[in-house]
PDB file of C-alpha atoms and ligand atoms in Angstrom:
ATOM      1  CA  UNK A   1     147.461  36.166 -21.371  1.00  0.00           C
ATOM      2  CA  UNK A   2     145.160  37.840 -18.859  1.00  0.00           C
ATOM      3  CA  UNK A   3     142.591  40.291 -20.230  1.00  0.00           C
ATOM      4  CA  UNK A   4     142.079  43.768 -18.780  1.00  0.00           C
ATOM      5  CA  UNK A   5     138.757  45.425 -18.053  1.00  0.00           C
ATOM      6  CA  UNK A   6     137.820  48.956 -19.144  1.00  0.00           C
ATOM      7  CA  UNK A   7     139.570  50.489 -16.113  1.00  0.00           C
ATOM      8  CA  UNK A   8     142.773  48.592 -16.898  1.00  0.00           C
ATOM      9  CA  UNK A   9     142.465  46.090 -14.036  1.00  0.00           C
ATOM     10  CA  UNK A  10     143.183  42.461 -14.719  1.00  0.00           C
ATOM     11  CA  UNK A  11     140.065  40.353 -15.160  1.00  0.00           C
ATOM     12  CA  UNK A  12     140.133  37.241 -13.003  1.00  0.00           C
ATOM     13  CA  UNK A  13     138.982  34.190 -14.932  1.00  0.00           C
ATOM     14  CA  UNK A  14     136.138  32.326 -13.209  1.00  0.00           C
ATOM     15  CA  UNK A  15     138.265  29.170 -13.022  1.00  0.00           C
ATOM     16  CA  UNK A  16     140.906  31.142 -11.079  1.00  0.00           C
ATOM     17  CA  UNK A  17     138.267  32.516  -8.735  1.00  0.00           C
ATOM     18  CA  UNK A  18     137.127  28.952  -8.066  1.00  0.00           C
ATOM     19  CA  UNK A  19     140.654  27.578  -7.583  1.00  0.00           C
ATOM     20  CA  UNK A  20     141.906  30.536  -5.492  1.00  0.00           C
ATOM     21  CA  UNK A  21     138.799  30.774  -3.313  1.00  0.00           C
ATOM     22  CA  UNK A  22     139.268  30.144   0.379  1.00  0.00           C
ATOM     23  CA  UNK A  23     137.170  30.776   3.456  1.00  0.00           C
ATOM     24  CA  UNK A  24     138.035  34.246   4.738  1.00  0.00           C
ATOM     25  CA  UNK A  25     137.492  34.832   8.432  1.00  0.00           C
ATOM     26  CA  UNK A  26     139.053  38.270   8.949  1.00  0.00           C
ATOM     27  CA  UNK A  27     137.377  41.480   7.830  1.00  0.00           C
ATOM     28  CA  UNK A  28     138.193  45.177   8.022  1.00  0.00           C
ATOM     29  CA  UNK A  29     134.539  45.979   8.705  1.00  0.00           C
ATOM     30  CA  UNK A  30     134.242  48.422   5.763  1.00  0.00           C
ATOM     31  CA  UNK A  31     130.706  48.198   4.313  1.00  0.00           C
ATOM     32  CA  UNK A  32     130.238  46.383   1.008  1.00  0.00           C
ATOM     33  CA  UNK A  33     129.269  48.919  -1.683  1.00  0.00           C
ATOM     34  CA  UNK A  34     125.770  48.935  -3.155  1.00  0.00           C
ATOM     35  CA  UNK A  35     127.239  48.104  -6.579  1.00  0.00           C
ATOM     36  CA  UNK A  36     129.058  45.049  -5.210  1.00  0.00           C
ATOM     37  CA  UNK A  37     125.970  43.917  -3.287  1.00  0.00           C
ATOM     38  CA  UNK A  38     123.889  44.243  -6.450  1.00  0.00           C
ATOM     39  CA  UNK A  39     126.399  42.143  -8.370  1.00  0.00           C
ATOM     40  CA  UNK A  40     126.439  39.466  -5.644  1.00  0.00           C
ATOM     41  CA  UNK A  41     122.646  39.307  -5.658  1.00  0.00           C
ATOM     42  CA  UNK A  42     122.602  39.085  -9.442  1.00  0.00           C
ATOM     43  CA  UNK A  43     124.686  35.899  -9.264  1.00  0.00           C
ATOM     44  CA  UNK A  44     122.218  34.535  -6.693  1.00  0.00           C
ATOM     45  CA  UNK A  45     119.312  35.267  -9.032  1.00  0.00           C
ATOM     46  CA  UNK A  46     121.255  33.618 -11.875  1.00  0.00           C
ATOM     47  CA  UNK A  47     121.547  30.359  -9.894  1.00  0.00           C
ATOM     48  CA  UNK A  48     119.840  27.221 -11.086  1.00  0.00           C
ATOM     49  CA  UNK A  49     116.992  26.184  -8.796  1.00  0.00           C
ATOM     50  CA  UNK A  50     115.233  22.821  -8.729  1.00  0.00           C
ATOM     51  CA  UNK A  51     112.074  22.885 -10.903  1.00  0.00           C
ATOM     52  CA  UNK A  52     112.585  26.643 -11.282  1.00  0.00           C
ATOM     53  CA  UNK A  53     110.820  27.170  -7.942  1.00  0.00           C
ATOM     54  CA  UNK A  54     112.478  30.497  -7.111  1.00  0.00           C
ATOM     55  CA  UNK A  55     109.430  31.528  -5.076  1.00  0.00           C
ATOM     56  CA  UNK A  56     110.305  28.846  -2.490  1.00  0.00           C
ATOM     57  CA  UNK A  57     113.417  30.816  -1.558  1.00  0.00           C
ATOM     58  CA  UNK A  58     114.175  34.039   0.312  1.00  0.00           C
ATOM     59  CA  UNK A  59     117.422  35.960   0.643  1.00  0.00           C
ATOM     60  CA  UNK A  60     117.837  38.087   3.761  1.00  0.00           C
ATOM     61  CA  UNK A  61     120.487  40.774   3.389  1.00  0.00           C
ATOM     62  CA  UNK A  62     121.866  41.792   6.765  1.00  0.00           C
ATOM     63  CA  UNK A  63     124.113  44.866   7.028  1.00  0.00           C
ATOM     64  CA  UNK A  64     122.786  46.675  10.115  1.00  0.00           C
ATOM     65  CA  UNK A  65     125.147  46.076  13.025  1.00  0.00           C
ATOM     66  CA  UNK A  66     122.138  45.651  15.337  1.00  0.00           C
ATOM     67  CA  UNK A  67     120.997  42.554  13.416  1.00  0.00           C
ATOM     68  CA  UNK A  68     124.511  41.226  12.756  1.00  0.00           C
ATOM     69  CA  UNK A  69     125.137  41.349  16.502  1.00  0.00           C
ATOM     70  CA  UNK A  70     121.787  39.780  17.375  1.00  0.00           C
ATOM     71  CA  UNK A  71     122.336  36.889  14.942  1.00  0.00           C
ATOM     72  CA  UNK A  72     125.903  36.386  16.145  1.00  0.00           C
ATOM     73  CA  UNK A  73     124.899  36.458  19.828  1.00  0.00           C
ATOM     74  CA  UNK A  74     122.125  33.946  19.157  1.00  0.00           C
ATOM     75  CA  UNK A  75     124.671  31.577  17.559  1.00  0.00           C
ATOM     76  CA  UNK A  76     127.239  32.136  20.328  1.00  0.00           C
ATOM     77  CA  UNK A  77     124.591  31.160  22.876  1.00  0.00           C
ATOM     78  CA  UNK A  78     123.629  28.038  20.874  1.00  0.00           C
ATOM     79  CA  UNK A  79     127.220  26.909  20.340  1.00  0.00           C
ATOM     80  CA  UNK A  80     128.508  28.020  23.778  1.00  0.00           C
ATOM     81  CA  UNK A  81     131.294  30.250  22.481  1.00  0.00           C
ATOM     82  CA  UNK A  82     132.271  33.866  23.040  1.00  0.00           C
ATOM     83  CA  UNK A  83     133.980  34.089  19.634  1.00  0.00           C
ATOM     84  CA  UNK A  84     132.186  35.828  16.773  1.00  0.00           C
ATOM     85  CA  UNK A  85     130.785  33.321  14.323  1.00  0.00           C
ATOM     86  CA  UNK A  86     130.268  36.064  11.717  1.00  0.00           C
ATOM     87  CA  UNK A  87     133.906  37.194  12.045  1.00  0.00           C
ATOM     88  CA  UNK A  88     133.019  40.919  12.085  1.00  0.00           C
ATOM     89  CA  UNK A  89     131.939  40.813   8.425  1.00  0.00           C
ATOM     90  CA  UNK A  90     129.783  43.786   7.401  1.00  0.00           C
ATOM     91  CA  UNK A  91     127.417  41.717   5.235  1.00  0.00           C
ATOM     92  CA  UNK A  92     125.625  38.452   5.922  1.00  0.00           C
ATOM     93  CA  UNK A  93     123.260  36.986   3.338  1.00  0.00           C
ATOM     94  CA  UNK A  94     120.946  34.252   4.605  1.00  0.00           C
ATOM     95  CA  UNK A  95     119.172  31.803   2.302  1.00  0.00           C
ATOM     96  CA  UNK A  96     115.859  30.419   3.521  1.00  0.00           C
ATOM     97  CA  UNK A  97     113.803  27.779   1.791  1.00  0.00           C
ATOM     98  CA  UNK A  98     110.727  25.601   2.152  1.00  0.00           C
ATOM     99  CA  UNK A  99     111.452  22.238   3.779  1.00  0.00           C
ATOM    100  CA  UNK A 100     109.075  19.284   3.869  1.00  0.00           C
ATOM    101  CA  UNK A 101     110.994  16.967   6.197  1.00  0.00           C
ATOM    102  CA  UNK A 102     111.324  14.351   3.430  1.00  0.00           C
ATOM    103  CA  UNK A 103     114.261  13.163   1.273  1.00  0.00           C
ATOM    104  CA  UNK A 104     112.997  15.642  -1.337  1.00  0.00           C
ATOM    105  CA  UNK A 105     114.560  18.362   0.843  1.00  0.00           C
ATOM    106  CA  UNK A 106     117.840  17.368  -0.799  1.00  0.00           C
ATOM    107  CA  UNK A 107     116.790  19.671  -3.649  1.00  0.00           C
ATOM    108  CA  UNK A 108     115.972  22.540  -1.296  1.00  0.00           C
ATOM    109  CA  UNK A 109     119.349  22.322   0.454  1.00  0.00           C
ATOM    110  CA  UNK A 110     121.143  22.037  -2.881  1.00  0.00           C
ATOM    111  CA  UNK A 111     119.360  25.148  -4.189  1.00  0.00           C
ATOM    112  CA  UNK A 112     120.565  27.145  -1.208  1.00  0.00           C
ATOM    113  CA  UNK A 113     124.132  25.843  -1.467  1.00  0.00           C
ATOM    114  CA  UNK A 114     124.241  26.621  -5.187  1.00  0.00           C
ATOM    115  CA  UNK A 115     123.076  30.177  -4.567  1.00  0.00           C
ATOM    116  CA  UNK A 116     125.636  30.712  -1.812  1.00  0.00           C
ATOM    117  CA  UNK A 117     128.494  29.313  -3.879  1.00  0.00           C
ATOM    118  CA  UNK A 118     127.579  31.509  -6.875  1.00  0.00           C
ATOM    119  CA  UNK A 119     127.807  34.555  -4.588  1.00  0.00           C
ATOM    120  CA  UNK A 120     131.014  33.261  -2.988  1.00  0.00           C
ATOM    121  CA  UNK A 121     132.771  32.972  -6.352  1.00  0.00           C
ATOM    122  CA  UNK A 122     131.518  36.422  -7.337  1.00  0.00           C
ATOM    123  CA  UNK A 123     132.868  37.808  -4.050  1.00  0.00           C
ATOM    124  CA  UNK A 124     136.302  36.424  -4.985  1.00  0.00           C
ATOM    125  CA  UNK A 125     136.018  38.056  -8.404  1.00  0.00           C
ATOM    126  CA  UNK A 126     135.163  41.362  -6.712  1.00  0.00           C
ATOM    127  CA  UNK A 127     138.222  41.004  -4.462  1.00  0.00           C
ATOM    128  CA  UNK A 128     136.093  40.605  -1.340  1.00  0.00           C
ATOM    129  CA  UNK A 129     136.498  38.040   1.411  1.00  0.00           C
ATOM    130  CA  UNK A 130     133.667  35.550   1.938  1.00  0.00           C
ATOM    131  CA  UNK A 131     132.809  32.429   3.914  1.00  0.00           C
ATOM    132  CA  UNK A 132     129.874  30.004   3.879  1.00  0.00           C
ATOM    133  CA  UNK A 133     128.146  30.189   7.260  1.00  0.00           C
ATOM    134  CA  UNK A 134     126.267  27.192   8.580  1.00  0.00           C
ATOM    135  CA  UNK A 135     126.599  27.789  12.327  1.00  0.00           C
ATOM    136  CA  UNK A 136     124.788  31.125  12.625  1.00  0.00           C
ATOM    137  CA  UNK A 137     122.160  29.953  10.161  1.00  0.00           C
ATOM    138  CA  UNK A 138     121.323  26.752  12.009  1.00  0.00           C
ATOM    139  CA  UNK A 139     121.205  28.599  15.328  1.00  0.00           C
ATOM    140  CA  UNK A 140     118.771  31.060  13.722  1.00  0.00           C
ATOM    141  CA  UNK A 141     116.625  28.176  12.456  1.00  0.00           C
ATOM    142  CA  UNK A 142     116.170  27.090  16.086  1.00  0.00           C
ATOM    143  CA  UNK A 143     114.998  30.536  17.231  1.00  0.00           C
ATOM    144  CA  UNK A 144     111.529  31.167  15.812  1.00  0.00           C
ATOM    145  CA  UNK A 145     111.170  34.542  17.523  1.00  0.00           C
ATOM    146  CA  UNK A 146     114.370  35.815  15.892  1.00  0.00           C
ATOM    147  CA  UNK A 147     113.239  34.341  12.542  1.00  0.00           C
ATOM    148  CA  UNK A 148     110.019  36.350  12.867  1.00  0.00           C
ATOM    149  CA  UNK A 149     111.960  39.491  13.834  1.00  0.00           C
ATOM    150  CA  UNK A 150     114.078  39.295  10.688  1.00  0.00           C
ATOM    151  CA  UNK A 151     111.001  38.529   8.578  1.00  0.00           C
ATOM    152  CA  UNK A 152     111.833  35.014   7.392  1.00  0.00           C
ATOM    153  CA  UNK A 153     108.572  34.080   5.635  1.00  0.00           C
ATOM    154  CA  UNK A 154     106.292  31.592   7.422  1.00  0.00           C
ATOM    155  CA  UNK A 155     106.973  28.071   6.167  1.00  0.00           C
ATOM    156  CA  UNK A 156     110.596  28.800   5.239  1.00  0.00           C
ATOM    157  CA  UNK A 157     113.736  27.801   7.155  1.00  0.00           C
ATOM    158  CA  UNK A 158     117.168  29.467   7.025  1.00  0.00           C
ATOM    159  CA  UNK A 159     119.526  26.772   5.705  1.00  0.00           C
ATOM    160  CA  UNK A 160     122.605  28.534   4.318  1.00  0.00           C
ATOM    161  CA  UNK A 161     124.456  31.801   4.501  1.00  0.00           C
ATOM    162  CA  UNK A 162     127.466  33.761   3.331  1.00  0.00           C
ATOM    163  CA  UNK A 163     129.446  36.502   5.021  1.00  0.00           C
ATOM    164  CA  UNK A 164     131.182  38.979   2.731  1.00  0.00           C
ATOM    165  CA  UNK A 165     133.440  41.954   3.256  1.00  0.00           C
ATOM    166  CA  UNK A 166     136.704  43.730   2.648  1.00  0.00           C
ATOM    167  CA  UNK A 167     139.706  41.809   3.910  1.00  0.00           C
ATOM    168  CA  UNK A 168     143.439  42.334   4.020  1.00  0.00           C
ATOM    169  CA  UNK A 169     143.897  38.670   3.084  1.00  0.00           C
ATOM    170  CA  UNK A 170     144.843  37.848  -0.508  1.00  0.00           C
ATOM    171  CA  UNK A 171     143.636  35.163  -2.859  1.00  0.00           C
ATOM    172  CA  UNK A 172     146.588  33.261  -4.251  1.00  0.00           C
ATOM    173  CA  UNK A 173     146.808  30.038  -6.253  1.00  0.00           C
ATOM    174  CA  UNK A 174     146.152  27.076  -3.970  1.00  0.00           C
ATOM    175  CA  UNK A 175     147.303  23.507  -4.147  1.00  0.00           C
ATOM    176  CA  UNK A 176     144.164  21.462  -4.736  1.00  0.00           C
ATOM    177  CA  UNK A 177     144.867  17.788  -3.927  1.00  0.00           C
ATOM    178  CA  UNK A 178     143.380  15.580  -6.628  1.00  0.00           C
ATOM    179  CA  UNK A 179     142.605  12.871  -4.025  1.00  0.00           C
ATOM    180  CA  UNK A 180     140.726  15.216  -1.720  1.00  0.00           C
ATOM    181  CA  UNK A 181     137.269  13.774  -2.316  1.00  0.00           C
ATOM    182  CA  UNK A 182     136.626  10.056  -2.667  1.00  0.00           C
ATOM    183  CA  UNK A 183     135.986   9.637  -6.389  1.00  0.00           C
ATOM    184  CA  UNK A 184     134.803   6.395  -7.908  1.00  0.00           C
ATOM    185  CA  UNK A 185     135.108   5.915 -11.647  1.00  0.00           C
ATOM    186  CA  UNK A 186     132.871   3.121 -12.895  1.00  0.00           C
ATOM    187  CA  UNK A 187     134.166   1.143 -15.808  1.00  0.00           C
TER     188      UNK A 187
HETATM  189  C1  FMN B 201     127.858  24.236   3.811  1.00  0.00           C
HETATM  190  C2  FMN B 201     129.052  24.901   4.436  1.00  0.00           C
HETATM  191  C3  FMN B 201     128.927  25.450   5.685  1.00  0.00           C
HETATM  192  C4  FMN B 201     130.019  26.094   6.298  1.00  0.00           C
HETATM  193  N1  FMN B 201     129.839  26.716   7.505  1.00  0.00           N
HETATM  194  C5  FMN B 201     130.852  27.386   8.070  1.00  0.00           C
HETATM  195  C6  FMN B 201     130.653  28.121   9.284  1.00  0.00           C
HETATM  196  O1  FMN B 201     129.580  28.153   9.856  1.00  0.00           O
HETATM  197  N2  FMN B 201     131.708  28.791   9.770  1.00  0.00           N
HETATM  198  C7  FMN B 201     132.929  28.787   9.167  1.00  0.00           C
HETATM  199  O2  FMN B 201     133.842  29.425   9.667  1.00  0.00           O
HETATM  200  N3  FMN B 201     133.153  28.103   8.019  1.00  0.00           N
HETATM  201  C8  FMN B 201     132.134  27.426   7.447  1.00  0.00           C
HETATM  202  N4  FMN B 201     132.316  26.765   6.252  1.00  0.00           N
HETATM  203  C9  FMN B 201     133.637  26.792   5.606  1.00  0.00           C
HETATM  204  C10 FMN B 201     134.365  25.432   5.678  1.00  0.00           C
HETATM  205  O3  FMN B 201     134.836  25.210   6.975  1.00  0.00           O
HETATM  206  C11 FMN B 201     135.518  25.488   4.641  1.00  0.00           C
HETATM  207  O4  FMN B 201     134.966  25.642   3.356  1.00  0.00           O
HETATM  208  C12 FMN B 201     136.387  24.235   4.647  1.00  0.00           C
HETATM  209  O5  FMN B 201     137.047  24.087   5.870  1.00  0.00           O
HETATM  210  C13 FMN B 201     137.441  24.259   3.510  1.00  0.00           C
HETATM  211  O6  FMN B 201     138.243  25.412   3.608  1.00  0.00           O
HETATM  212  P1  FMN B 201     138.299  26.489   2.450  1.00  0.00           P
HETATM  213  O7  FMN B 201     136.892  27.020   2.234  1.00  0.00           O
HETATM  214  O8  FMN B 201     139.221  27.567   2.928  1.00  0.00           O
HETATM  215  O9  FMN B 201     138.782  25.816   1.208  1.00  0.00           O
HETATM  216  C14 FMN B 201     131.258  26.144   5.638  1.00  0.00           C
HETATM  217  C15 FMN B 201     131.360  25.573   4.356  1.00  0.00           C
HETATM  218  C16 FMN B 201     130.277  24.984   3.759  1.00  0.00           C
HETATM  219  C17 FMN B 201     130.396  24.453   2.355  1.00  0.00           C
END
């Protein structure tokens, strides 16, 4: 039986948030509340990080339409499209990290992905739409002037991002094919 929270709303189990999650690419544009943003950031700060090196990472919280537009336009130019690559979402959180250009960067990329996915699942639990964003992030990583403008620390590179916002789309149980990812069981 589903539990209810103090306000009487049904509490979504984390497993349901994971199984119902989908990439949402339509947003009403309504700003994400400070309370919801705080909760999303808390799940980022709760993420495991390789060797506990949290100081190697930076989160950039973008809500001002001026910066959302600038980041989107930069990506549109890079990817030669006139379609929004941030989908009109009111919140974009960018994860930057230190990269060394060696195979050890695997850890740095994994840290960023783990942080983004924690926030994505929390967004589902909060009833908000969300989508991992690689395109806008990689376009940003190629524009050092824009990186400076948005205060990405020297020596760090934007590698992952998440858009979040109110949506009219619903999360419903999804069919998850059990052969979706090549899985090898060693005997
Ligand atoms: C690392 C990563 C980067 C992604 N980048 C983008 C992106 O830039 N734009 C986008 O619309 N979707 C992006 N996605 C979403 C994927 O396209 C999506 O997760 C995949 O097609 C499966 O669909 P689902 O999320 O609805 O299950 C990204 C997902 C991941 C994990």
